[in-house]
Coordinates of C-alpha atoms in Angstrom, one line a residue:
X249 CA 52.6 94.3 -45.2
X250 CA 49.9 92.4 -46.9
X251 CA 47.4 91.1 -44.4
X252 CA 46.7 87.6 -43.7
X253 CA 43.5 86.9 -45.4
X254 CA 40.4 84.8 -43.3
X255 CA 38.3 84.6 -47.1
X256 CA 35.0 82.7 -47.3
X257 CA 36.9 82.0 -51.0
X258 CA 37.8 79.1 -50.1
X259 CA 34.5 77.6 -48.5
X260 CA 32.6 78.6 -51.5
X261 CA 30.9 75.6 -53.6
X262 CA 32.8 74.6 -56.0
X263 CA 31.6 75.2 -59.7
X264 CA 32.6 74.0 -63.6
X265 CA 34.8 71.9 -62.7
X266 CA 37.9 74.9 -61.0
X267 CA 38.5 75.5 -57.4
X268 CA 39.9 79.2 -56.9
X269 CA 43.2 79.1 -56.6
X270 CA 45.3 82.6 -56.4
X271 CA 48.9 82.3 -57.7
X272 CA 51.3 82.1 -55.1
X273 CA 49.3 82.4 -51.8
X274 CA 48.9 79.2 -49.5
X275 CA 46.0 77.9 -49.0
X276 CA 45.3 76.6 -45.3
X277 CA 41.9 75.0 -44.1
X278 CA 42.2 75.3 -40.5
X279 CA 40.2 73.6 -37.6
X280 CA 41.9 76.4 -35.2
X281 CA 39.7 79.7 -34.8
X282 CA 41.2 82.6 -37.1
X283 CA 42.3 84.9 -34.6
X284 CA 44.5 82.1 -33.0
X285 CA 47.0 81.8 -35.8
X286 CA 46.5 85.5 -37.2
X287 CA 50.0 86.2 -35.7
X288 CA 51.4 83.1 -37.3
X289 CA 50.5 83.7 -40.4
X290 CA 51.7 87.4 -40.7
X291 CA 54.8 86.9 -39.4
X292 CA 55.2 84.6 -42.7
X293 CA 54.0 87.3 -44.3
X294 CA 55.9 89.6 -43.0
X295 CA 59.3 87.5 -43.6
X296 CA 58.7 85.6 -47.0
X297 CA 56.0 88.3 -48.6
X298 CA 54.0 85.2 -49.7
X299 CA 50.2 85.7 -48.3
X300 CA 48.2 83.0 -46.6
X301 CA 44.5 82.3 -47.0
X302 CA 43.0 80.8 -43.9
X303 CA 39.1 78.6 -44.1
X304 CA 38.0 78.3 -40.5
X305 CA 36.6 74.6 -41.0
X306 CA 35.5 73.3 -37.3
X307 CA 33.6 70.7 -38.8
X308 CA 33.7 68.2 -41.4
X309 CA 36.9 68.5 -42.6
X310 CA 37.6 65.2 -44.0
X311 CA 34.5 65.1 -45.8
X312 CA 35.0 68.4 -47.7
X313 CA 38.6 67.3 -48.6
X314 CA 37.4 64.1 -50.1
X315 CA 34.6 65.8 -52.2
X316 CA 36.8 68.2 -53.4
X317 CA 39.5 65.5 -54.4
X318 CA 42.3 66.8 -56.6
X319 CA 40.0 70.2 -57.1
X320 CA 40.6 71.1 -53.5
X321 CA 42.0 74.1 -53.3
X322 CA 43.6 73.7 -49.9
X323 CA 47.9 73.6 -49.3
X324 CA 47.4 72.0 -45.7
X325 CA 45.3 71.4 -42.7
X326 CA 46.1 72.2 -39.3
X327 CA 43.9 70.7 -36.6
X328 CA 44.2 69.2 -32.7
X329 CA 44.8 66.0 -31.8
X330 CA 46.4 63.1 -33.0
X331 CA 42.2 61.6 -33.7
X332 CA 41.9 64.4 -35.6
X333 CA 45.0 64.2 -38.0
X334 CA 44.9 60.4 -38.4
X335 CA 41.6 60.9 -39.8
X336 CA 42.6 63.0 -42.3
X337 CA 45.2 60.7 -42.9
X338 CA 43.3 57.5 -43.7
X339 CA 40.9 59.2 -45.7
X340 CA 43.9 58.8 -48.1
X341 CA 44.0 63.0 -48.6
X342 CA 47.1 64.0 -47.5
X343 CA 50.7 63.5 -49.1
X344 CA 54.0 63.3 -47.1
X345 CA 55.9 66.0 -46.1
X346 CA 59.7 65.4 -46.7
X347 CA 61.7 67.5 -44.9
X348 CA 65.3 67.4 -43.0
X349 CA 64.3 71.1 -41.2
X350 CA 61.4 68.9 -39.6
X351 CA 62.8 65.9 -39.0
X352 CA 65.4 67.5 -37.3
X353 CA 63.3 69.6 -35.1
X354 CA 59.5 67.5 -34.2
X355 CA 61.2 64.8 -31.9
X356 CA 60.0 61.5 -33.2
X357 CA 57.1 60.4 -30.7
X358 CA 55.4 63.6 -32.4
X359 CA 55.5 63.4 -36.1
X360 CA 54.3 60.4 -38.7
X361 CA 56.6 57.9 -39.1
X362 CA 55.8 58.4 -43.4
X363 CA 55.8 62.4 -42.7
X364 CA 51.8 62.6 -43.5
X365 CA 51.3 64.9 -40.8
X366 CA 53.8 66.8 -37.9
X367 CA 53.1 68.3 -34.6
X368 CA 53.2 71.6 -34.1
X369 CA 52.7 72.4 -30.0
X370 CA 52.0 70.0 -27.5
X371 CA 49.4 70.3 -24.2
X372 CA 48.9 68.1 -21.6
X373 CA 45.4 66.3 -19.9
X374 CA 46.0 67.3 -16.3
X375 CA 44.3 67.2 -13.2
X376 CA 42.2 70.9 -12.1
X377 CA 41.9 70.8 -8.7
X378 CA 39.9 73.2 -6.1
X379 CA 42.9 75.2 -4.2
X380 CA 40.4 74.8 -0.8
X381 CA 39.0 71.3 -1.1
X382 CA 42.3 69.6 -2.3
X383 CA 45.4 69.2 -0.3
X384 CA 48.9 69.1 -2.4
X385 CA 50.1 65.4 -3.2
X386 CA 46.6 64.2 -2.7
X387 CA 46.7 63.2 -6.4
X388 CA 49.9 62.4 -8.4
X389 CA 49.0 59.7 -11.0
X390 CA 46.1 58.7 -13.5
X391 CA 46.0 55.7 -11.4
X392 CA 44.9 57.7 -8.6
X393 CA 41.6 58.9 -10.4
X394 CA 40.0 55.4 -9.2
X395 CA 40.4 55.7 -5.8
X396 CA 37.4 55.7 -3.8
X397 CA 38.5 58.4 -1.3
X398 CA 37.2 60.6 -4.8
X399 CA 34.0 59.1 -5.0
X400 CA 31.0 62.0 -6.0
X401 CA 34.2 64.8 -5.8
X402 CA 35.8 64.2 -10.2
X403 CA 34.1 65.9 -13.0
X404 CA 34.7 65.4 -16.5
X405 CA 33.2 65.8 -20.4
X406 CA 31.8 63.2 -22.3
X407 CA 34.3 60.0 -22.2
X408 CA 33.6 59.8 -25.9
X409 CA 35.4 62.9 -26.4
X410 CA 38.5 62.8 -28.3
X411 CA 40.7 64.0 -25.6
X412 CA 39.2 61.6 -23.1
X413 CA 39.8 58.9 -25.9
X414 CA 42.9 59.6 -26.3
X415 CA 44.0 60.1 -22.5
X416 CA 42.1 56.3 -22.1
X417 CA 44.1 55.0 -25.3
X418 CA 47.4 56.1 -23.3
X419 CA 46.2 54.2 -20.0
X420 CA 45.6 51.1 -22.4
X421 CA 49.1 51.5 -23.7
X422 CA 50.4 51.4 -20.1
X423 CA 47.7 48.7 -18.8
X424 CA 45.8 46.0 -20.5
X425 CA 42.6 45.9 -21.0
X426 CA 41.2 44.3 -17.8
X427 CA 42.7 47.1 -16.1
X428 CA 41.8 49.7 -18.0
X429 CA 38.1 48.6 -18.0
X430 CA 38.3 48.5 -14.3
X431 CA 39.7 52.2 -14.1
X432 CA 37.0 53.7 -16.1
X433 CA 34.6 51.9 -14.1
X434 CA 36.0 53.1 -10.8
X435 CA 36.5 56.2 -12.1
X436 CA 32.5 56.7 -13.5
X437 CA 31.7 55.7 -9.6
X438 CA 33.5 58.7 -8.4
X439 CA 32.3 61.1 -10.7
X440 CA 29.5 63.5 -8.8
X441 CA 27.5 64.1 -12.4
X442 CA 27.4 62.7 -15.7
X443 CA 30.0 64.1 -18.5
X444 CA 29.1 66.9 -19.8
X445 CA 30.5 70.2 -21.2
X446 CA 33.5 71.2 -22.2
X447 CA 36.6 71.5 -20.6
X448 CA 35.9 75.3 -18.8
X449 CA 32.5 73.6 -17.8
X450 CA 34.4 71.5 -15.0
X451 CA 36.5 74.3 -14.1
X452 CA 33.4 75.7 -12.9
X453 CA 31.7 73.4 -11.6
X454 CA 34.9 73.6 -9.3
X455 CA 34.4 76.8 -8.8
X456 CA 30.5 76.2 -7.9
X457 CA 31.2 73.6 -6.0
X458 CA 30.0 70.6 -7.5
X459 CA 33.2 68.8 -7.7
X460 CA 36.9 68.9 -6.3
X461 CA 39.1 68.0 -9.3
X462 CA 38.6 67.7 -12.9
X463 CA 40.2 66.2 -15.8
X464 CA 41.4 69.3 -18.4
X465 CA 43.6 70.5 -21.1
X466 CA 46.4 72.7 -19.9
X467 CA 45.4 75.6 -22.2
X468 CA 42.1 76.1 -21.0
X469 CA 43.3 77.6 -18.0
X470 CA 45.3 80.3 -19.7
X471 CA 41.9 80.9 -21.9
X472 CA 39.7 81.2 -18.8
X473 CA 42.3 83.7 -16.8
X474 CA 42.1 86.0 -20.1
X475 CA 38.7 86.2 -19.8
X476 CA 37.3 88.1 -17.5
X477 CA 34.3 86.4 -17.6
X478 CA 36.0 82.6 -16.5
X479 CA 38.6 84.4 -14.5
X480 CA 37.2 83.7 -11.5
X481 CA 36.5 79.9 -12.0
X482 CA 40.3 79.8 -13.3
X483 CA 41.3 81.4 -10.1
X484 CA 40.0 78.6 -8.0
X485 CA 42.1 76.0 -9.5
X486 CA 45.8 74.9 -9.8
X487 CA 46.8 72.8 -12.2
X488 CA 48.1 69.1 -11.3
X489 CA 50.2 67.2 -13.9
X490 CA 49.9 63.6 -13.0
X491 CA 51.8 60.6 -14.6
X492 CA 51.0 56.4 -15.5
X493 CA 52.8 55.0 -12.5
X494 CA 55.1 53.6 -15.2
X495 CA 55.2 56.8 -17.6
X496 CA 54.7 60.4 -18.0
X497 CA 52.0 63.1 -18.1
X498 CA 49.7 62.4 -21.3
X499 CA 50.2 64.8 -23.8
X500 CA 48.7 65.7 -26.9
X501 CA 49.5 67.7 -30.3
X502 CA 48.2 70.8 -32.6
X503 CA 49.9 69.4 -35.9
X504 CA 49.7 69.9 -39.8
X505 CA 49.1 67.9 -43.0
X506 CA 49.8 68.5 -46.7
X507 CA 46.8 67.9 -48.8
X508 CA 47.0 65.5 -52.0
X509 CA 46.0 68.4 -54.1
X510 CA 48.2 70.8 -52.7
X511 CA 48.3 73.5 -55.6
X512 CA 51.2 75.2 -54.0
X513 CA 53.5 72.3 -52.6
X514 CA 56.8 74.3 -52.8
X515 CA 55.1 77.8 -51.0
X516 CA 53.0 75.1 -48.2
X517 CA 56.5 73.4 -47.2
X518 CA 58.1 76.8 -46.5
X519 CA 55.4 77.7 -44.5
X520 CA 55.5 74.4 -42.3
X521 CA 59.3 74.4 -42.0
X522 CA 58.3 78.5 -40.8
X523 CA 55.9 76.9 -38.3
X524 CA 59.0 74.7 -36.3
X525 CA 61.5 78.0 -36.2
X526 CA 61.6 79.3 -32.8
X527 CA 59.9 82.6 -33.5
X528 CA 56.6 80.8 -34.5
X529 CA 57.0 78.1 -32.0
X530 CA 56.8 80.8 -29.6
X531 CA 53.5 83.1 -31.4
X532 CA 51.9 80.1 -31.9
X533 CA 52.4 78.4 -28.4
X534 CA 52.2 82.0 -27.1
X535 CA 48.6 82.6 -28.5
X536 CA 47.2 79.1 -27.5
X537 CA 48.8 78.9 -24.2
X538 CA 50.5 75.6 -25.5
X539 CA 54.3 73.8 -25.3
X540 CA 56.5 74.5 -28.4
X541 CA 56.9 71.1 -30.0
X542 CA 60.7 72.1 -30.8
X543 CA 63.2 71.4 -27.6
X544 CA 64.6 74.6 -26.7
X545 CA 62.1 76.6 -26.8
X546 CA 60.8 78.2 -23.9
X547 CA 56.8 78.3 -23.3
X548 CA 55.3 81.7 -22.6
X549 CA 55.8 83.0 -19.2
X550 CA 52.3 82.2 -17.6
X551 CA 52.0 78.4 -19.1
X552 CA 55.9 78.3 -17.8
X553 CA 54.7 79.5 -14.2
X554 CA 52.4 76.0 -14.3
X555 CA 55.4 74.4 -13.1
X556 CA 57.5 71.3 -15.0
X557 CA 56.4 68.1 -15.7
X558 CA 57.5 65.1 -17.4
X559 CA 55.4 64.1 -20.6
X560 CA 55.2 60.6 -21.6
X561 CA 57.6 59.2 -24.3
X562 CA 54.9 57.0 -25.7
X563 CA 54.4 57.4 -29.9
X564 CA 50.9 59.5 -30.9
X565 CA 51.1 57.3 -33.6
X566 CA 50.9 54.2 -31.1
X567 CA 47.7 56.1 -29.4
X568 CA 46.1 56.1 -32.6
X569 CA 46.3 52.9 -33.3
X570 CA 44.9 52.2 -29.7
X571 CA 41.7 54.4 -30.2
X572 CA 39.1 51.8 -31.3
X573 CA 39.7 49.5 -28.1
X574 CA 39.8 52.5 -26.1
X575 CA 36.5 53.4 -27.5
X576 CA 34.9 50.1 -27.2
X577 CA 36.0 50.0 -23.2
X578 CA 34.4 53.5 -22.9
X579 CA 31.7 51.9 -24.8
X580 CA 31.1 48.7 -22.5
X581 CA 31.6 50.5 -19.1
X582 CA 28.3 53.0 -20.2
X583 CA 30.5 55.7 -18.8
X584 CA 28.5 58.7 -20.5
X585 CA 25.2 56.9 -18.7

């Protein structure tokens, strides 16, 4: 079986004028580390022979796309969150994907309306709380966040971060403004530290004691209990999916875009239309400890054991368009100060 290729190729300058392009291969810039969708990618392999050449691109994406223009020798990108992919998008370097396999699989709150970019899995911002410090039922809703009984006890990353933007640009959706404002500023009084870190940082400042819940992805707790190093933080926490009042639990996306350039259109849309059948809906959700985008499709045993929860039904598309305000709010309230 020929093996899925990781090549600094592709992240070479480009020179007189070409980009390297190999016949039939796709070509796949990927904000994902490697060894994450190794598995994908040679079970592709495996099933359609046709090889796939993977540039680990963590940052600036957008920026190489649009210098490379129609030179670029990447078939897609695959990155996290909906900030992420509507970036790509209005930098005006990505075509529609037109396809009845995925408009018959991504459920519609998950994919662009125009087909510019479709979700792959799905993870949900939860609630990590300590199993000795917080009592079951104690926190059920985003709403609850700003009471003061959790004043000096919530710990968080920077508000700025994509994810918290995102989980703010859902609470505007369900509030308005004045509301939201006041629920970041009630929720920065009951933080007991500034943001900072990354999500495993609060799961161990759980563990360590410096605060009794924290605001997460879900897949961070199936990374920490596989290693043993963050094992024991992970162990000290169960996972809480809270809901708007009004809604569901926030959710998320890993997704994928088509390039403008895309050298190999026809071999880059067989790949996608791979990524939403259920044996790669289950590798890839499998490997990131994610939710298969596709109904049906069961999520691996351990992210299943997390227990059910209801996501929100609100558009990613409407989240996006709700990002600058949400910004600005995180902006006025100083909540990083």
């Amino acid at each position: 079986m020929p093996a899925t290729r990781f090549t600094p190729l592709l992240l070479a300058p480009l020179a007189l004028g070409a980009a390297p392009v190999l016949a039939d291969d796709v070509n796949l810039y990927s904000y994902r580390q490697p060894e994450l969708i190794a598995p994908l990618v040679e079970a592709f392999t495996k099933e359609t022979g046709i090889d796939v050449n993977v540039a680990f691109l963590d940052q600036g994406m957008v920026e190489r796309l649009k210098a490379e223009g129609a030179r670029s020798p990447a078939d897609l990108v695959l990155t996290v969150d909906i900030a992420r992919l509507s970036a790509i998008v209005e930098a005006g370097v990505t075509q529609p994907i037109e396809s009845t396999v995925l408009r018959e699989k991504v459920p519609e709150a998950f994919h662009d309306p125009k087909g510019h970019w479709w979700g792959l899995t799905t993870r949900a911002r939860i609630v990590y709380a300590s199993k000795e410090r917080v009592a079951d039922g104690e926190v059920t809703t985003y709403e609850d966040l700003a009471n003061p009984k959790w004043q000096g006890r919530i710990c968080t990353r920077s508000g700025t971060h994509p994810y918290n933007i995102a989980l703010t640009a859902a609470y505007l959706y369900h509030h308005d403004e004045a509301e939201t404002k006041d629920w970041l500023t009630a929720l920065k009084s009951n933080l007991a530290r500034k943001p900072q870190g990354n999500d495993r940082a609060q799961v161990k400042a759980i563990w360590a004691g410096e605060c009794d819940i924290a605001i997460g992805n879900t897949y961070y707790l199936g990374e920490m209990l596989a290693d043993p190093t963050e094992r024991e933080w992970a162990e000290t926490v169960r996972p809480i999916f809270p809901t708007f009042k009004d809604g569901g639990a926030h959710v998320n996306i890993s997704g994928i875009a088509m390039t403008k350039a895309a050298p190999h259109k026809e071999n880059a849309l067989k790949f996608v239309e791979f990524l939403v059948s259920p044996e790669a809906q289950q590798i890839y959700a499998s490997a990131n400890y994610e939710y298969p985008i596709v109904p049906g499709v069961e999520p691996a045993p351990l992210v299943k054991s997390w227990g059910d929860f209801t996501p929100d039904d609100v558009n990613l598309i409407d989240l996006a368009k709700l990002r600058p305000d949400a910004l600005r709010l995180m902006e006025e309230v100083d909540f990083d100060g």
